Amino acid sequence: MYYSKEIVHACLICFILNIKFSYGLRIVGLFPVNVKSHFVMCEELMRALANKGHHVDVYSHFPLKSPIKNYYDYSLEGSIPSLLNNISFASITKMHDHEVSMKYWFKRDQERLCDLIGSPLFQKLLRSPPLDPAYDLLITELSIVHCYIPFGPHLDIPVIGIVTTPLCDYQYDGFGATKNLAVQRSMFSAYSESMLFFERVENYLNYHRAIRNYNDYTRPQEKYIRKYFGEGYPGIINLPRHVSLVLINHDISIDGIESFAPKVIPVGGLHIVDHNESLPKAVQSWLDESTDGCIYFSFGSMIRIETFPRHILNAFYKSFENVKPVRVLLKITKPEELPPGLPSNVLTRPWFQQIAVLKHRNVKAFVTHGGLMGTQEAIYYGIPMVGVPMLGDQSLNIKKYVAKGVATTVGFQDITEQTFTCAIKQVLKNPLYRQSLQRLSKQFRDRPMPPLETAIYWIEYIHRHGKNALKSSIEDMPWWQASLLDVYAFIAGSFLIALYIFIKLFQMLRNLCSKKLDIKSSTNKKDN
């Protein structure tokens, strides 16, 4: 049977296109941390991979409400106590210090998160992983626990980590990154980049104290690795060296310029994806009718504002009255627990579609606890902020924004009608905040390619070129070699030896000259 060249060429093109569009990796995502604000970034990445044609199996506490093609949920919901809308003011006062907060989260959460490996879902993955086809890559969050990294070598696939914050002090060494403590702040330092001598000394001590504490806090994870994976795995401190790629929520416009190892890829703002969600009719009408402006007020997915002391809630109420006719959208988990007297210019809801709210033309300010995800969204959409930091990295985030002129701040223990009203009016009425925000937003959006596309490119790169494609040799060096301490010691030792030899030669020469002078002097005496 004869086929024309045109038919053959058409069939060949269709065959090639079919190969291209049917190409897809099988990826398993392990996200045991039950913090919604952390999972937002992980979810958007997995959704994007699914939309690209990859098959993704996602183990998390937050299954999709509306399933999408190629995205398969393995729900951990209810396996451990939920943190969603579950932090009271009393809890905040106990752990508002960053170092105390770090100890609290690791001590409280790491063991129950690692012990989840014993649940039926993870045991099935451990003992009977799919083989037709087998997994190509593992993606897991590395913010709190590292005990899921061994799933990678167990399944014989590369491990890709997501850090939903900028790198913490204790993560640099494990990922082969370096931190220049002369200009880069420790997570426990409040200084600017231009530090004085003793500030640099304190910055150095804070950095190494954070690493020491982290090493102490995380050692309990090792018993779960031995329990579920057996012997032969590195200690918890060295496990991150076996991660092939790390995607971090860092952007130079907000977090400053840093030098990272090749496998550490900044993708700050990856989670900011506009799904064109429709707001509820009442909320949409409220915003549309807010012709004098609207303030969006949210303390995130965990903090319950209704548990705050009455004097703070009263300060909020009076401040809302003081900014009329500006309206307020207030996220409250249980509005019925608020004291009476809520002003008429306030609309409460247990939850808002945050991006849909922030991009509305009438939103003029964002009152926030300073969580990284929400503040990045505000910067992206150009909304000035009033920061009320309470936990974790929130204080550091707000300090950066205040320094950039895009936010004011009030300590949560310093809230009064006067301080809170002043902070709100400052960002509403001073045009410099919005002007600074517009510049920062423009810089934040200016990328070679969107952060989601960047993340997907490097994930596929690891699959194409192998788990060690981005590995730096510095990761296999002991710390004293990576820090060049042996080189400095050699140079210092060589200098001291040379100095010693010089001093000895000088002494010998001096003694020789002295002897010659003595001989000459005694000869002159005899002649006389």
Short mmCIF file of N, CA and C in Angstrom, two decimals, residues 304-412:
data_model
loop_
_atom_site.label_atom_id
_atom_site.label_comp_id
_atom_site.label_asym_id
_atom_site.label_seq_id
_atom_site.Cartn_x
_atom_site.Cartn_y
_atom_site.Cartn_z
N ARG A 304 -6.47 33.13 66.64
CA ARG A 304 -7.88 33.45 66.89
C ARG A 304 -7.98 34.82 67.58
N ILE A 305 -8.34 35.82 66.81
CA ILE A 305 -8.41 37.19 67.33
C ILE A 305 -9.45 37.31 68.45
N GLU A 306 -10.51 36.53 68.38
CA GLU A 306 -11.58 36.63 69.38
C GLU A 306 -11.12 36.22 70.78
N THR A 307 -9.92 35.58 70.91
CA THR A 307 -9.40 35.21 72.22
C THR A 307 -8.55 36.30 72.84
N PHE A 308 -8.36 37.42 72.13
CA PHE A 308 -7.55 38.51 72.67
C PHE A 308 -8.25 39.15 73.87
N PRO A 309 -7.48 39.75 74.79
CA PRO A 309 -8.08 40.40 75.96
C PRO A 309 -9.04 41.51 75.56
N ARG A 310 -9.99 41.77 76.43
CA ARG A 310 -11.03 42.75 76.13
C ARG A 310 -10.46 44.13 75.82
N HIS A 311 -9.39 44.54 76.54
CA HIS A 311 -8.86 45.89 76.30
C HIS A 311 -8.26 46.02 74.90
N ILE A 312 -7.70 44.94 74.35
CA ILE A 312 -7.17 44.99 72.99
C ILE A 312 -8.31 45.01 71.98
N LEU A 313 -9.32 44.18 72.20
CA LEU A 313 -10.47 44.18 71.29
C LEU A 313 -11.17 45.54 71.30
N ASN A 314 -11.27 46.14 72.49
CA ASN A 314 -11.87 47.48 72.57
C ASN A 314 -11.04 48.50 71.79
N ALA A 315 -9.71 48.36 71.85
CA ALA A 315 -8.83 49.27 71.09
C ALA A 315 -9.07 49.10 69.60
N PHE A 316 -9.25 47.84 69.17
CA PHE A 316 -9.58 47.60 67.75
C PHE A 316 -10.90 48.29 67.40
N TYR A 317 -11.93 48.08 68.22
CA TYR A 317 -13.25 48.64 67.94
C TYR A 317 -13.18 50.17 67.80
N LYS A 318 -12.51 50.81 68.75
CA LYS A 318 -12.44 52.27 68.74
C LYS A 318 -11.62 52.78 67.54
N SER A 319 -10.59 52.02 67.18
CA SER A 319 -9.80 52.41 66.02
C SER A 319 -10.63 52.31 64.74
N PHE A 320 -11.46 51.27 64.65
CA PHE A 320 -12.34 51.13 63.49
C PHE A 320 -13.31 52.31 63.40
N GLU A 321 -13.82 52.74 64.57
CA GLU A 321 -14.70 53.91 64.61
C GLU A 321 -13.95 55.16 64.16
N ASN A 322 -12.69 55.26 64.57
CA ASN A 322 -11.91 56.46 64.28
C ASN A 322 -11.54 56.63 62.81
N VAL A 323 -11.59 55.54 62.04
CA VAL A 323 -11.21 55.65 60.62
C VAL A 323 -12.43 55.72 59.70
N LYS A 324 -13.64 55.75 60.25
CA LYS A 324 -14.84 55.91 59.40
C LYS A 324 -14.69 57.15 58.55
N PRO A 325 -15.17 57.12 57.31
CA PRO A 325 -16.04 56.12 56.65
C PRO A 325 -15.29 54.97 55.99
N VAL A 326 -13.99 54.84 56.22
CA VAL A 326 -13.26 53.68 55.70
C VAL A 326 -13.85 52.42 56.33
N ARG A 327 -14.03 51.40 55.52
CA ARG A 327 -14.60 50.15 56.00
C ARG A 327 -13.52 49.13 56.36
N VAL A 328 -13.96 48.05 57.03
CA VAL A 328 -13.03 47.03 57.48
C VAL A 328 -13.59 45.64 57.16
N LEU A 329 -12.74 44.79 56.59
CA LEU A 329 -13.05 43.35 56.47
C LEU A 329 -12.22 42.64 57.53
N LEU A 330 -12.87 41.98 58.47
CA LEU A 330 -12.19 41.39 59.62
C LEU A 330 -12.36 39.87 59.62
N LYS A 331 -11.23 39.12 59.51
CA LYS A 331 -11.30 37.67 59.56
C LYS A 331 -11.34 37.22 61.02
N ILE A 332 -12.44 36.61 61.40
CA ILE A 332 -12.66 36.11 62.75
C ILE A 332 -13.18 34.68 62.66
N THR A 333 -12.52 33.75 63.32
CA THR A 333 -12.93 32.35 63.25
C THR A 333 -14.34 32.15 63.80
N LYS A 334 -14.59 32.74 64.96
CA LYS A 334 -15.92 32.62 65.58
C LYS A 334 -16.41 34.02 65.95
N PRO A 335 -17.06 34.70 65.01
CA PRO A 335 -17.53 36.07 65.26
C PRO A 335 -18.47 36.15 66.46
N GLU A 336 -19.18 35.07 66.75
CA GLU A 336 -20.12 35.08 67.87
C GLU A 336 -19.42 35.21 69.22
N GLU A 337 -18.11 34.97 69.28
CA GLU A 337 -17.37 35.09 70.54
C GLU A 337 -16.80 36.50 70.75
N LEU A 338 -16.97 37.38 69.78
CA LEU A 338 -16.54 38.76 69.96
C LEU A 338 -17.45 39.46 70.97
N PRO A 339 -16.89 40.39 71.75
CA PRO A 339 -17.75 41.17 72.65
C PRO A 339 -18.69 42.07 71.85
N PRO A 340 -19.77 42.51 72.43
CA PRO A 340 -20.71 43.39 71.71
C PRO A 340 -20.07 44.75 71.42
N GLY A 341 -20.67 45.45 70.47
CA GLY A 341 -20.21 46.81 70.18
C GLY A 341 -19.37 46.92 68.92
N LEU A 342 -19.36 45.87 68.08
CA LEU A 342 -18.59 45.95 66.84
C LEU A 342 -19.14 47.09 65.97
N PRO A 343 -18.28 48.01 65.53
CA PRO A 343 -18.76 49.16 64.75
C PRO A 343 -19.46 48.74 63.45
N SER A 344 -20.28 49.61 62.94
CA SER A 344 -21.08 49.30 61.76
C SER A 344 -20.25 49.27 60.48
N ASN A 345 -19.04 49.80 60.50
CA ASN A 345 -18.20 49.79 59.30
C ASN A 345 -17.33 48.55 59.20
N VAL A 346 -17.66 47.51 60.00
CA VAL A 346 -16.87 46.28 60.02
C VAL A 346 -17.72 45.10 59.55
N LEU A 347 -17.18 44.30 58.60
CA LEU A 347 -17.81 43.07 58.16
C LEU A 347 -16.90 41.91 58.55
N THR A 348 -17.43 40.93 59.27
CA THR A 348 -16.63 39.78 59.72
C THR A 348 -17.00 38.53 58.92
N ARG A 349 -16.02 37.68 58.74
CA ARG A 349 -16.20 36.36 58.14
C ARG A 349 -15.13 35.43 58.70
N PRO A 350 -15.43 34.12 58.81
CA PRO A 350 -14.41 33.18 59.29
C PRO A 350 -13.26 32.99 58.31
N TRP A 351 -13.49 33.34 57.05
CA TRP A 351 -12.44 33.12 56.04
C TRP A 351 -12.72 33.99 54.83
N PHE A 352 -11.66 34.50 54.21
CA PHE A 352 -11.78 35.27 52.97
C PHE A 352 -10.85 34.69 51.92
N GLN A 353 -11.23 34.81 50.65
CA GLN A 353 -10.32 34.49 49.55
C GLN A 353 -9.32 35.65 49.48
N GLN A 354 -8.16 35.46 50.09
CA GLN A 354 -7.27 36.58 50.39
C GLN A 354 -6.77 37.31 49.13
N ILE A 355 -6.37 36.56 48.11
CA ILE A 355 -5.88 37.22 46.90
C ILE A 355 -6.99 38.01 46.23
N ALA A 356 -8.19 37.45 46.21
CA ALA A 356 -9.33 38.15 45.61
C ALA A 356 -9.62 39.45 46.35
N VAL A 357 -9.40 39.46 47.67
CA VAL A 357 -9.62 40.67 48.47
C VAL A 357 -8.50 41.68 48.21
N LEU A 358 -7.25 41.22 48.29
CA LEU A 358 -6.11 42.14 48.18
C LEU A 358 -6.02 42.81 46.81
N LYS A 359 -6.49 42.16 45.79
CA LYS A 359 -6.39 42.77 44.46
C LYS A 359 -7.56 43.71 44.15
N HIS A 360 -8.53 43.81 45.07
CA HIS A 360 -9.68 44.70 44.83
C HIS A 360 -9.22 46.15 44.90
N ARG A 361 -9.73 46.96 43.99
CA ARG A 361 -9.29 48.36 43.86
C ARG A 361 -9.54 49.20 45.10
N ASN A 362 -10.51 48.83 45.95
CA ASN A 362 -10.86 49.65 47.10
C ASN A 362 -10.12 49.27 48.38
N VAL A 363 -9.32 48.22 48.35
CA VAL A 363 -8.54 47.83 49.54
C VAL A 363 -7.32 48.74 49.62
N LYS A 364 -7.18 49.44 50.74
CA LYS A 364 -6.14 50.47 50.89
C LYS A 364 -5.08 50.13 51.94
N ALA A 365 -5.37 49.14 52.79
CA ALA A 365 -4.40 48.77 53.83
C ALA A 365 -4.66 47.34 54.28
N PHE A 366 -3.62 46.70 54.79
CA PHE A 366 -3.69 45.32 55.26
C PHE A 366 -3.12 45.26 56.67
N VAL A 367 -3.97 44.94 57.66
CA VAL A 367 -3.51 44.72 59.03
C VAL A 367 -3.16 43.24 59.15
N THR A 368 -1.91 42.95 59.44
CA THR A 368 -1.41 41.58 59.36
C THR A 368 -0.52 41.24 60.54
N HIS A 369 -0.45 39.95 60.86
CA HIS A 369 0.47 39.47 61.89
C HIS A 369 1.89 39.36 61.36
N GLY A 370 2.06 39.49 60.04
CA GLY A 370 3.41 39.48 59.47
C GLY A 370 3.85 38.15 58.90
N GLY A 371 2.90 37.22 58.68
CA GLY A 371 3.25 35.96 58.04
C GLY A 371 3.81 36.20 56.65
N LEU A 372 4.79 35.39 56.26
CA LEU A 372 5.50 35.65 55.00
C LEU A 372 4.59 35.55 53.79
N MET A 373 3.72 34.53 53.76
CA MET A 373 2.87 34.33 52.57
C MET A 373 1.95 35.53 52.35
N GLY A 374 1.25 35.93 53.41
CA GLY A 374 0.29 37.02 53.27
C GLY A 374 0.95 38.34 52.94
N THR A 375 2.10 38.60 53.55
CA THR A 375 2.77 39.88 53.28
C THR A 375 3.35 39.92 51.86
N GLN A 376 3.79 38.76 51.36
CA GLN A 376 4.24 38.72 49.97
C GLN A 376 3.08 39.03 49.03
N GLU A 377 1.89 38.52 49.34
CA GLU A 377 0.71 38.81 48.53
C GLU A 377 0.39 40.31 48.56
N ALA A 378 0.50 40.91 49.75
CA ALA A 378 0.23 42.35 49.85
C ALA A 378 1.23 43.15 49.02
N ILE A 379 2.50 42.75 49.05
CA ILE A 379 3.52 43.44 48.26
C ILE A 379 3.22 43.26 46.77
N TYR A 380 2.85 42.06 46.37
CA TYR A 380 2.57 41.78 44.97
C TYR A 380 1.45 42.68 44.45
N TYR A 381 0.41 42.89 45.28
CA TYR A 381 -0.74 43.70 44.86
C TYR A 381 -0.66 45.15 45.33
N GLY A 382 0.47 45.54 45.95
CA GLY A 382 0.71 46.94 46.27
C GLY A 382 -0.13 47.49 47.40
N ILE A 383 -0.34 46.72 48.47
CA ILE A 383 -1.17 47.15 49.61
C ILE A 383 -0.27 47.45 50.81
N PRO A 384 -0.22 48.69 51.31
CA PRO A 384 0.57 49.01 52.52
C PRO A 384 0.06 48.23 53.73
N MET A 385 0.96 48.01 54.68
CA MET A 385 0.63 47.12 55.80
C MET A 385 0.78 47.79 57.16
N VAL A 386 -0.02 47.33 58.10
CA VAL A 386 0.16 47.60 59.52
C VAL A 386 0.50 46.26 60.16
N GLY A 387 1.73 46.11 60.63
CA GLY A 387 2.18 44.83 61.16
C GLY A 387 2.01 44.73 62.67
N VAL A 388 1.43 43.60 63.12
CA VAL A 388 1.30 43.30 64.55
C VAL A 388 1.93 41.92 64.75
N PRO A 389 3.28 41.83 64.74
CA PRO A 389 3.94 40.52 64.78
C PRO A 389 3.79 39.84 66.14
N MET A 390 3.70 38.50 66.09
CA MET A 390 3.50 37.74 67.32
C MET A 390 4.39 36.52 67.45
N LEU A 391 4.58 35.76 66.36
CA LEU A 391 5.26 34.47 66.46
C LEU A 391 6.31 34.31 65.37
N GLY A 392 7.24 33.39 65.60
CA GLY A 392 8.16 32.95 64.57
C GLY A 392 8.90 34.08 63.88
N ASP A 393 8.85 34.04 62.53
CA ASP A 393 9.59 35.00 61.73
C ASP A 393 8.83 36.30 61.50
N GLN A 394 7.65 36.44 62.10
CA GLN A 394 6.79 37.59 61.81
C GLN A 394 7.46 38.91 62.17
N SER A 395 8.14 38.96 63.30
CA SER A 395 8.80 40.20 63.72
C SER A 395 9.88 40.61 62.73
N LEU A 396 10.68 39.63 62.28
CA LEU A 396 11.74 39.93 61.31
C LEU A 396 11.15 40.41 59.99
N ASN A 397 10.05 39.77 59.57
CA ASN A 397 9.40 40.18 58.31
C ASN A 397 8.95 41.63 58.38
N ILE A 398 8.25 41.97 59.47
CA ILE A 398 7.70 43.32 59.60
C ILE A 398 8.83 44.36 59.70
N LYS A 399 9.92 44.03 60.39
CA LYS A 399 11.04 44.96 60.47
C LYS A 399 11.60 45.27 59.09
N LYS A 400 11.67 44.26 58.24
CA LYS A 400 12.15 44.48 56.87
C LYS A 400 11.22 45.43 56.12
N TYR A 401 9.92 45.24 56.30
CA TYR A 401 8.95 46.06 55.56
C TYR A 401 8.92 47.50 56.08
N VAL A 402 9.09 47.65 57.38
CA VAL A 402 9.16 49.01 57.94
C VAL A 402 10.39 49.73 57.38
N ALA A 403 11.53 49.01 57.31
CA ALA A 403 12.76 49.61 56.79
C ALA A 403 12.62 50.00 55.32
N LYS A 404 11.78 49.29 54.59
CA LYS A 404 11.56 49.59 53.18
C LYS A 404 10.47 50.63 52.97
N GLY A 405 9.85 51.10 54.05
CA GLY A 405 8.85 52.14 53.95
C GLY A 405 7.51 51.68 53.41
N VAL A 406 7.17 50.39 53.61
CA VAL A 406 5.89 49.88 53.10
C VAL A 406 4.97 49.41 54.23
N ALA A 407 5.38 49.64 55.48
CA ALA A 407 4.57 49.18 56.61
C ALA A 407 4.86 50.02 57.84
N THR A 408 3.87 50.08 58.73
CA THR A 408 4.08 50.55 60.10
C THR A 408 3.92 49.34 61.02
N THR A 409 4.26 49.50 62.27
CA THR A 409 4.15 48.36 63.16
C THR A 409 3.70 48.79 64.55
N VAL A 410 2.98 47.89 65.23
CA VAL A 410 2.55 48.06 66.62
C VAL A 410 2.76 46.72 67.32
N GLY A 411 3.48 46.71 68.44
CA GLY A 411 3.63 45.48 69.21
C GLY A 411 2.28 45.03 69.75
N PHE A 412 2.01 43.74 69.72
CA PHE A 412 0.68 43.29 70.15
C PHE A 412 0.42 43.58 71.62
#
